PDB file of C-alpha atoms and ligand atoms in Angstrom:
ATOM      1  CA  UNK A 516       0.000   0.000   0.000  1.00 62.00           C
ATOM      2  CA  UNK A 517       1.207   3.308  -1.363  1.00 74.00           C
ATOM      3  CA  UNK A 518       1.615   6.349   1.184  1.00 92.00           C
ATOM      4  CA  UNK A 519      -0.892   9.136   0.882  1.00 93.00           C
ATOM      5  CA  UNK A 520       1.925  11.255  -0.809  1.00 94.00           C
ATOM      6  CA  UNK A 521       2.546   8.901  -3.347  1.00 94.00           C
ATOM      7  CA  UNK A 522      -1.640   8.234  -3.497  1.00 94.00           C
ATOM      8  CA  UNK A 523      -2.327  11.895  -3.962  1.00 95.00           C
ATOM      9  CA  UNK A 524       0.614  12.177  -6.796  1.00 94.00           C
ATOM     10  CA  UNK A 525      -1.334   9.318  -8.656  1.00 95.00           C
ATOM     11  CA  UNK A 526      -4.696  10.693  -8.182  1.00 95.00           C
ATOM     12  CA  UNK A 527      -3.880  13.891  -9.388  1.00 95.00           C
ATOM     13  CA  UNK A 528      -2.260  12.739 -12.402  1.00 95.00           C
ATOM     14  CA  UNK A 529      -4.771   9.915 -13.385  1.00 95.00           C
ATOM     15  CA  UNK A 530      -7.223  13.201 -14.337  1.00 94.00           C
ATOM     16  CA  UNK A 531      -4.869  14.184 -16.743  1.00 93.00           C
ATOM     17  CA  UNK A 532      -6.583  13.405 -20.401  1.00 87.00           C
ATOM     18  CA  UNK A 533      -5.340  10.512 -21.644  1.00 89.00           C
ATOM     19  CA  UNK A 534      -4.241   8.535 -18.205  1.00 90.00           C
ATOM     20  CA  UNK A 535      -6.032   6.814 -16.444  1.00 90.00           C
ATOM     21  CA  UNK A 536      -5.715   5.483 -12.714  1.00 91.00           C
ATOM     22  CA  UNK A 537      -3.241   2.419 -14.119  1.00 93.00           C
ATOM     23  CA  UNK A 538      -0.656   4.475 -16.207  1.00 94.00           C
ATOM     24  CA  UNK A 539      -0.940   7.305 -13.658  1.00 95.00           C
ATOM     25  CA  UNK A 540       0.485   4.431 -10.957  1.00 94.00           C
ATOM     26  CA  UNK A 541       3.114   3.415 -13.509  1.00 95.00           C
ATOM     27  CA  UNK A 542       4.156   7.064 -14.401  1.00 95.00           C
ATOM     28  CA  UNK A 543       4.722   7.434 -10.422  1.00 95.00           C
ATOM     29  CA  UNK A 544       6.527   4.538 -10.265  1.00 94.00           C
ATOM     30  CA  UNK A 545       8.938   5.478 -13.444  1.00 95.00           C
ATOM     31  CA  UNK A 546       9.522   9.251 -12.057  1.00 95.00           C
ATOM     32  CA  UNK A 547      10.344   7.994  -8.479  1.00 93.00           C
ATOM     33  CA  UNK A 548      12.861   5.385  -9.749  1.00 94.00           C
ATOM     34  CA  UNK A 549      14.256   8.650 -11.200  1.00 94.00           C
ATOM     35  CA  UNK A 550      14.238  11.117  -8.637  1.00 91.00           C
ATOM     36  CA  UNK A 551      17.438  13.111  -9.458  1.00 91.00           C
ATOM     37  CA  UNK A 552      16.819  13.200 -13.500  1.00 91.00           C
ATOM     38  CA  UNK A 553      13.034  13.165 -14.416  1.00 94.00           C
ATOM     39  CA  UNK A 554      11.225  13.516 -10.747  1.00 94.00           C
ATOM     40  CA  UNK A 555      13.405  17.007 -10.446  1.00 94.00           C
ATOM     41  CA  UNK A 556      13.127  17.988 -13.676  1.00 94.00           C
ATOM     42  CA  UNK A 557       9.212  17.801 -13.616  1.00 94.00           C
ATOM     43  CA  UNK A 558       8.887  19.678 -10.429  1.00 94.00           C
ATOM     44  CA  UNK A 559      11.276  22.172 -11.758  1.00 94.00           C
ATOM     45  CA  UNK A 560       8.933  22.495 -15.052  1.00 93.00           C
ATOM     46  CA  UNK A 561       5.988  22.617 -13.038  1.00 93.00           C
ATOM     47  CA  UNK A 562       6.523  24.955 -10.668  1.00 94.00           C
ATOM     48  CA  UNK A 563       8.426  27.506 -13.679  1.00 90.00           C
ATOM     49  CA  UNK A 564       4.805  27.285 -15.155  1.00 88.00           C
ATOM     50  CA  UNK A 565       2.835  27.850 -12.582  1.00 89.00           C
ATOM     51  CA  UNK A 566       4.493  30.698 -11.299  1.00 91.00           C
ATOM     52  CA  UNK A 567       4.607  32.449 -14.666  1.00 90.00           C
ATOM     53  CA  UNK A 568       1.168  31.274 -16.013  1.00 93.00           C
ATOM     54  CA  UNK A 569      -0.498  34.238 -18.042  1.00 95.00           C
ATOM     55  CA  UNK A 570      -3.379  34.980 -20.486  1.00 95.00           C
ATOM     56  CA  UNK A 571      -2.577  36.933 -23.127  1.00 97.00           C
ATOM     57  CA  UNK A 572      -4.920  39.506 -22.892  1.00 96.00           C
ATOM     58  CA  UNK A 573      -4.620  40.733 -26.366  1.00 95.00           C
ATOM     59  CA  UNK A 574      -5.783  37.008 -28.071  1.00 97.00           C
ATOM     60  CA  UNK A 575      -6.204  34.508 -25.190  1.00 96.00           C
ATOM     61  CA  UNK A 576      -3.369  32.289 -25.644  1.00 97.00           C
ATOM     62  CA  UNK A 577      -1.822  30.876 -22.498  1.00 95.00           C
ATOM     63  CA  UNK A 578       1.941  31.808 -21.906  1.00 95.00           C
ATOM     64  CA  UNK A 579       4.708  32.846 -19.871  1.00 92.00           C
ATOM     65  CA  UNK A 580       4.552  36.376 -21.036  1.00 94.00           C
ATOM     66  CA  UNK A 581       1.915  38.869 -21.795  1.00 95.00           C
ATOM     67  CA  UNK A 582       1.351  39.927 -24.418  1.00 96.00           C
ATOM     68  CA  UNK A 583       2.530  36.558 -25.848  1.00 96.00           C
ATOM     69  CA  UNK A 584       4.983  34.736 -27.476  1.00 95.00           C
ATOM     70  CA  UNK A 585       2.573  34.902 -30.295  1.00 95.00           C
ATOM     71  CA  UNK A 586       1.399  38.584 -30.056  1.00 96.00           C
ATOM     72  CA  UNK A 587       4.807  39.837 -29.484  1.00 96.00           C
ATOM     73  CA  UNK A 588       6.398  38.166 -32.327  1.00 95.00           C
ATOM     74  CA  UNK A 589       7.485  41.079 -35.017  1.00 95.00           C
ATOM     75  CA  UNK A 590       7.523  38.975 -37.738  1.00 94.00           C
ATOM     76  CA  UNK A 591       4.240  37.579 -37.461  1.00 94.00           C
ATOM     77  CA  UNK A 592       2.361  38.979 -39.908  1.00 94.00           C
ATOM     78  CA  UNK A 593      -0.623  41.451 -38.423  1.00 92.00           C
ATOM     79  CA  UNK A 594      -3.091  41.501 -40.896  1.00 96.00           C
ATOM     80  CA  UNK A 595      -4.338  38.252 -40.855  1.00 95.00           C
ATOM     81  CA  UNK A 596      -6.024  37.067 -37.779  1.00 97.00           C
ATOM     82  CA  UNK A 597      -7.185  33.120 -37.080  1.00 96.00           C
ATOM     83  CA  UNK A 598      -9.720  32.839 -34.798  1.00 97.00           C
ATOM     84  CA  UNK A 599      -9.688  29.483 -32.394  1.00 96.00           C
ATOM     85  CA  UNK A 600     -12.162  27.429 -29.913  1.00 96.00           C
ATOM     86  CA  UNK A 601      -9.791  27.364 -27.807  1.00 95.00           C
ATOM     87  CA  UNK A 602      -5.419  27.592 -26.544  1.00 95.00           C
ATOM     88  CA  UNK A 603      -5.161  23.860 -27.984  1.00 91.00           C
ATOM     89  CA  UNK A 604      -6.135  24.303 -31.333  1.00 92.00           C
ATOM     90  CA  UNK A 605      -4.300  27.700 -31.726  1.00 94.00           C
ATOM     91  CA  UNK A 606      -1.131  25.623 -30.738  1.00 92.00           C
ATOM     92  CA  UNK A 607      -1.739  22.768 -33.246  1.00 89.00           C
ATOM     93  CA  UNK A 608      -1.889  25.066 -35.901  1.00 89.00           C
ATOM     94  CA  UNK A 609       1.432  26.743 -34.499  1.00 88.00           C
ATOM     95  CA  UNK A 610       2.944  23.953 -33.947  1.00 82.00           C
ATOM     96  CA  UNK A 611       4.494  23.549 -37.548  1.00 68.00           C
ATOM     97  CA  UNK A 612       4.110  27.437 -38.290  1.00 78.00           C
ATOM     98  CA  UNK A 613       1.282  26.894 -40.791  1.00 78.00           C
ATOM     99  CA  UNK A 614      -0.609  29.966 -40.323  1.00 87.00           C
ATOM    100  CA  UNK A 615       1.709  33.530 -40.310  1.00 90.00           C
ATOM    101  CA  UNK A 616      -0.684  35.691 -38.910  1.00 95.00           C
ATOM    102  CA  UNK A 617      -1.941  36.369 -35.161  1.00 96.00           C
ATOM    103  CA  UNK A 618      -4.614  34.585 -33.566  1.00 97.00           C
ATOM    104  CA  UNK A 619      -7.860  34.743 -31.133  1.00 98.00           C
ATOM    105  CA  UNK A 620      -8.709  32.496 -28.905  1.00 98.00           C
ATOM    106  CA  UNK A 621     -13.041  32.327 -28.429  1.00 97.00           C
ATOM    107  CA  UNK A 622     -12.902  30.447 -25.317  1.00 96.00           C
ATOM    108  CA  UNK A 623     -15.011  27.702 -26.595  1.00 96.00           C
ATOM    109  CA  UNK A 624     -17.957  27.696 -28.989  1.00 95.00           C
ATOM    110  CA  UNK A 625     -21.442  28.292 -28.795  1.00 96.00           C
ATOM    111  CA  UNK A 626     -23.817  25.746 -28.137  1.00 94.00           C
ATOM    112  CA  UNK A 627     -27.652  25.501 -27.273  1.00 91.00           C
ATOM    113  CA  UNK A 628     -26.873  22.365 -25.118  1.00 91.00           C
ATOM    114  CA  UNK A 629     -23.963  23.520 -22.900  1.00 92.00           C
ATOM    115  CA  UNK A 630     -25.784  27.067 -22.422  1.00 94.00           C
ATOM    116  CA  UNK A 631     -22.677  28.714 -24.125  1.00 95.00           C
ATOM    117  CA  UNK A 632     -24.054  32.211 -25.287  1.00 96.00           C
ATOM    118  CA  UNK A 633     -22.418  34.527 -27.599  1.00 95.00           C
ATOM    119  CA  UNK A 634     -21.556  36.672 -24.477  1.00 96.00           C
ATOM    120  CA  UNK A 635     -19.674  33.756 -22.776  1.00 96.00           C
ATOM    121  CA  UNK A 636     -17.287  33.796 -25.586  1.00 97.00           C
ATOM    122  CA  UNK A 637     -14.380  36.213 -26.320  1.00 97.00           C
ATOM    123  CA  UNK A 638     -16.712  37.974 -29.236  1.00 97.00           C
ATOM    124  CA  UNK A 639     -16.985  41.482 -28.555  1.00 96.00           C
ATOM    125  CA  UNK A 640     -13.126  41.299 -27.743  1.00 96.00           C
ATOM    126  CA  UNK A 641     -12.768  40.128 -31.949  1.00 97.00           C
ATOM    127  CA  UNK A 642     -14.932  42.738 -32.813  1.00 97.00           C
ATOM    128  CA  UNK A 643     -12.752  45.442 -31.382  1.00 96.00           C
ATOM    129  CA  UNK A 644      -9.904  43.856 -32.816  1.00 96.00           C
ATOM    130  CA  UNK A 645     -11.412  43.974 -36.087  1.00 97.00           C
ATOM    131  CA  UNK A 646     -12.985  47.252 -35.335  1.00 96.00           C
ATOM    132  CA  UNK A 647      -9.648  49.278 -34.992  1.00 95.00           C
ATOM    133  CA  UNK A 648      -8.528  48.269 -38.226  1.00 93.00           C
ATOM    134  CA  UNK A 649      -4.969  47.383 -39.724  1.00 95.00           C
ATOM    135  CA  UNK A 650      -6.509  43.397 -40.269  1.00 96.00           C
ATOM    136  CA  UNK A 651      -7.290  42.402 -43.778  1.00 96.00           C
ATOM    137  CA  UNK A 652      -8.220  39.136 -43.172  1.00 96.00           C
ATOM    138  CA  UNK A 653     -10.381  36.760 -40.302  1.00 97.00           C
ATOM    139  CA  UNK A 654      -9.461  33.075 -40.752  1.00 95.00           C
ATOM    140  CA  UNK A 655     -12.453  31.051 -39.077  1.00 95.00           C
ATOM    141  CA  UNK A 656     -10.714  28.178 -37.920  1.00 93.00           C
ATOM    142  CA  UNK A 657     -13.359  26.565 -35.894  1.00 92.00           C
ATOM    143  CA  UNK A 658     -13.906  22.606 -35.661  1.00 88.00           C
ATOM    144  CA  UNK A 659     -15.721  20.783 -37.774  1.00 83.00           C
ATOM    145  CA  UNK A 660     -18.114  20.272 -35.796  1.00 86.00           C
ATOM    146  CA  UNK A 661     -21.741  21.240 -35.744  1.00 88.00           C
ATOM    147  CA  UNK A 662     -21.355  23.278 -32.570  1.00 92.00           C
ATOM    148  CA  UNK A 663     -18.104  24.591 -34.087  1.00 92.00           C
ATOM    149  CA  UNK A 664     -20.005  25.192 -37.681  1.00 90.00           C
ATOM    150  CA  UNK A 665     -22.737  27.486 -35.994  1.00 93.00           C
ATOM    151  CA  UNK A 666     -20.476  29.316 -34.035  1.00 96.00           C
ATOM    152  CA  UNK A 667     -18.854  29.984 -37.153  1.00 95.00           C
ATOM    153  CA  UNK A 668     -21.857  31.542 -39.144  1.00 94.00           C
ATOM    154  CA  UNK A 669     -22.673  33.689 -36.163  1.00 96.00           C
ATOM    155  CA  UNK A 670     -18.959  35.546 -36.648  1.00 97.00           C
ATOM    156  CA  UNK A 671     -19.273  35.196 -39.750  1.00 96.00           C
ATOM    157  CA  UNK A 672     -22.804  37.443 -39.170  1.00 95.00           C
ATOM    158  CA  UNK A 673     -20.900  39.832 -36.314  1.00 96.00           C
ATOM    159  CA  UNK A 674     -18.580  40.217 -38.567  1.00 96.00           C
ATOM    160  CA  UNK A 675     -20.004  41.720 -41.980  1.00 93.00           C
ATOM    161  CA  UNK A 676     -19.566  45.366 -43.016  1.00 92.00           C
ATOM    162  CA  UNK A 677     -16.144  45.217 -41.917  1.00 96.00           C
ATOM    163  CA  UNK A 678     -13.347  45.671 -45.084  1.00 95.00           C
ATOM    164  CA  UNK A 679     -12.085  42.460 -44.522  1.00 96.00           C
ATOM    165  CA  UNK A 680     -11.749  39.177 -46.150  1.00 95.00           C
ATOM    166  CA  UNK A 681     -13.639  36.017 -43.838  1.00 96.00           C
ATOM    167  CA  UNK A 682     -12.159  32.977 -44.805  1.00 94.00           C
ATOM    168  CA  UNK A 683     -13.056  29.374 -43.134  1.00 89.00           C
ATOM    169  CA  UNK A 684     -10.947  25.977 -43.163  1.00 81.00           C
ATOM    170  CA  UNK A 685     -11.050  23.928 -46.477  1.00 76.00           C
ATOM    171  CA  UNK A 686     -13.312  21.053 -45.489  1.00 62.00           C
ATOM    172  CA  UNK A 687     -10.668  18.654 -46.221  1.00 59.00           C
ATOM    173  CA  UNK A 688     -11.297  18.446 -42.238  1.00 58.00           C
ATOM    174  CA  UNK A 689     -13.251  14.984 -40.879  1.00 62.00           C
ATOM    175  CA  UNK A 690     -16.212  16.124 -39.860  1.00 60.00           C
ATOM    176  CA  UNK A 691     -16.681  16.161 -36.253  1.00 62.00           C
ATOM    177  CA  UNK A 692     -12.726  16.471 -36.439  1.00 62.00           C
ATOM    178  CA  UNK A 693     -11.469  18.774 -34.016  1.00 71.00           C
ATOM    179  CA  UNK A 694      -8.128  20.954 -34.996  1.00 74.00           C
ATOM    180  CA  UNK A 695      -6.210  19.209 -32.287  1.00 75.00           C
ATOM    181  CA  UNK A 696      -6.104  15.921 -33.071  1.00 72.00           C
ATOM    182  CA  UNK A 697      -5.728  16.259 -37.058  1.00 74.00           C
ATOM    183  CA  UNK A 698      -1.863  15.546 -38.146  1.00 76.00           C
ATOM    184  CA  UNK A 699      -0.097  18.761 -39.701  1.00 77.00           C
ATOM    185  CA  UNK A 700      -0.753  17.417 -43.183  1.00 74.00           C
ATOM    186  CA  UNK A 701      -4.292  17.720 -43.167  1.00 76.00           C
ATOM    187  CA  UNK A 702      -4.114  20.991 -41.216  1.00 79.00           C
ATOM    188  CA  UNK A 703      -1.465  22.264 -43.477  1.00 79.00           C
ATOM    189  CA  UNK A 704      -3.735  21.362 -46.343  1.00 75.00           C
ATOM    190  CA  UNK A 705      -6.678  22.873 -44.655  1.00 78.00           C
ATOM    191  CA  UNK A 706      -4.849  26.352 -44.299  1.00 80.00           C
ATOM    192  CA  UNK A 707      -4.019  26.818 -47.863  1.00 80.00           C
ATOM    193  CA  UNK A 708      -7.126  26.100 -49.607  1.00 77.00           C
ATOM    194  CA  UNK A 709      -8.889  28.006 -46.860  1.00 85.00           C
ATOM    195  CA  UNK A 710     -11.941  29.377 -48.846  1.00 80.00           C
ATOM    196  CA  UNK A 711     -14.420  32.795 -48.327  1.00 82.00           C
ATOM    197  CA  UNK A 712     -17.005  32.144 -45.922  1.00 80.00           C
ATOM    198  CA  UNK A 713     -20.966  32.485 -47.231  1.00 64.00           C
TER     199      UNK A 713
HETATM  200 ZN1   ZN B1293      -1.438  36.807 -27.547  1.00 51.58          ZN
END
């Protein structure tokens, strides 16, 4: 029988998605057969994070720095904006640098079910972006999804009269697929044939 330490370590980790209570017991038992390399290391890691843990306030995105990494980056290019459910998917489609522009993360979608109103999402914050000019273009970049789909049309809606150009993903996407799980490939390839919304 493990000691409550070592039962609280395991408990907290089997919530992490993906593990469950059995590889949460055999990820404690790897890290403390490793104390001095991988145990230290993660506590090191963890406690960096959590004492530097920021939104960005300009787009959402969770980082170190605010605004940032994303926001801050000069060579990003401004004009184009890609607006995200949520943190996750705008870091798949970072991940391999597929989209140049800046980003802006909703904070989920809407959805009748859930009770997620317009107002519950990062909306009006878009439509100032939008509203003080210097974008071009709005990259919807929304799952697949029908949830994702509607909450789509309603920007889509919010954001007409505007000069810009609204784009959405090519539906080379799975339906139902959500952004984080698709391999760069099909992202990649959803990016560049990105098509006008309506
Ligand atoms: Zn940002």
């Amino acid at each position: 029988m493990a000691s409550q330490e070592i039962e609280a370590l395991t408990g907290a980790l089997a919530r992490l998605p993906g593990l469950g209570p059995r590889s949460a017991r055999r990820a404690v038992l790897w890290l403390l057969k490793r104390r001095e390399t991988a145990l230290d290391q993660l506590v090191a890691a963890l406690a960096a994070v959590q004492e530097r843990l920021v939104e960005c306030a300009t787009c959402g995105n969770v980082d170190t720095s605010d605004p940032c990494g994303v926001c801050a980056d000069p060579r990003r290019d401004a004009r184009s904006l890609c607006v995200v459910e949520d943190v996750p998917d705008l870091w798949a489609l970072d991940r391999a640098r597929l989209f140049p522009g800046r980003y802006h993360v909703l904070g989920g979608r809407l959805s009748a079910l859930d009770g997620v109103r317009p107002e519950d999402l990062t909306i009006d914050l878009l439509i100032e972006r939008v509203a003080k000019g210097g974008i071009d273009e709005v990259v919807l970049a929304m799952n697949a999804t029908l949830e994702g789909q509607t909450t789509a049309h309603y920007l889509a809606e919010r954001l007409e009269g505007y000069p810009i150009r609204i784009t959405q993903l090519a539906h080379g996407l799975p339906v139902g697929g959500e952004l984080d799980y698709l391999d760069e490939g099909t992202l990649a390839q959803a990016i560049r044939a990105r098509r006008p919304v309506g």
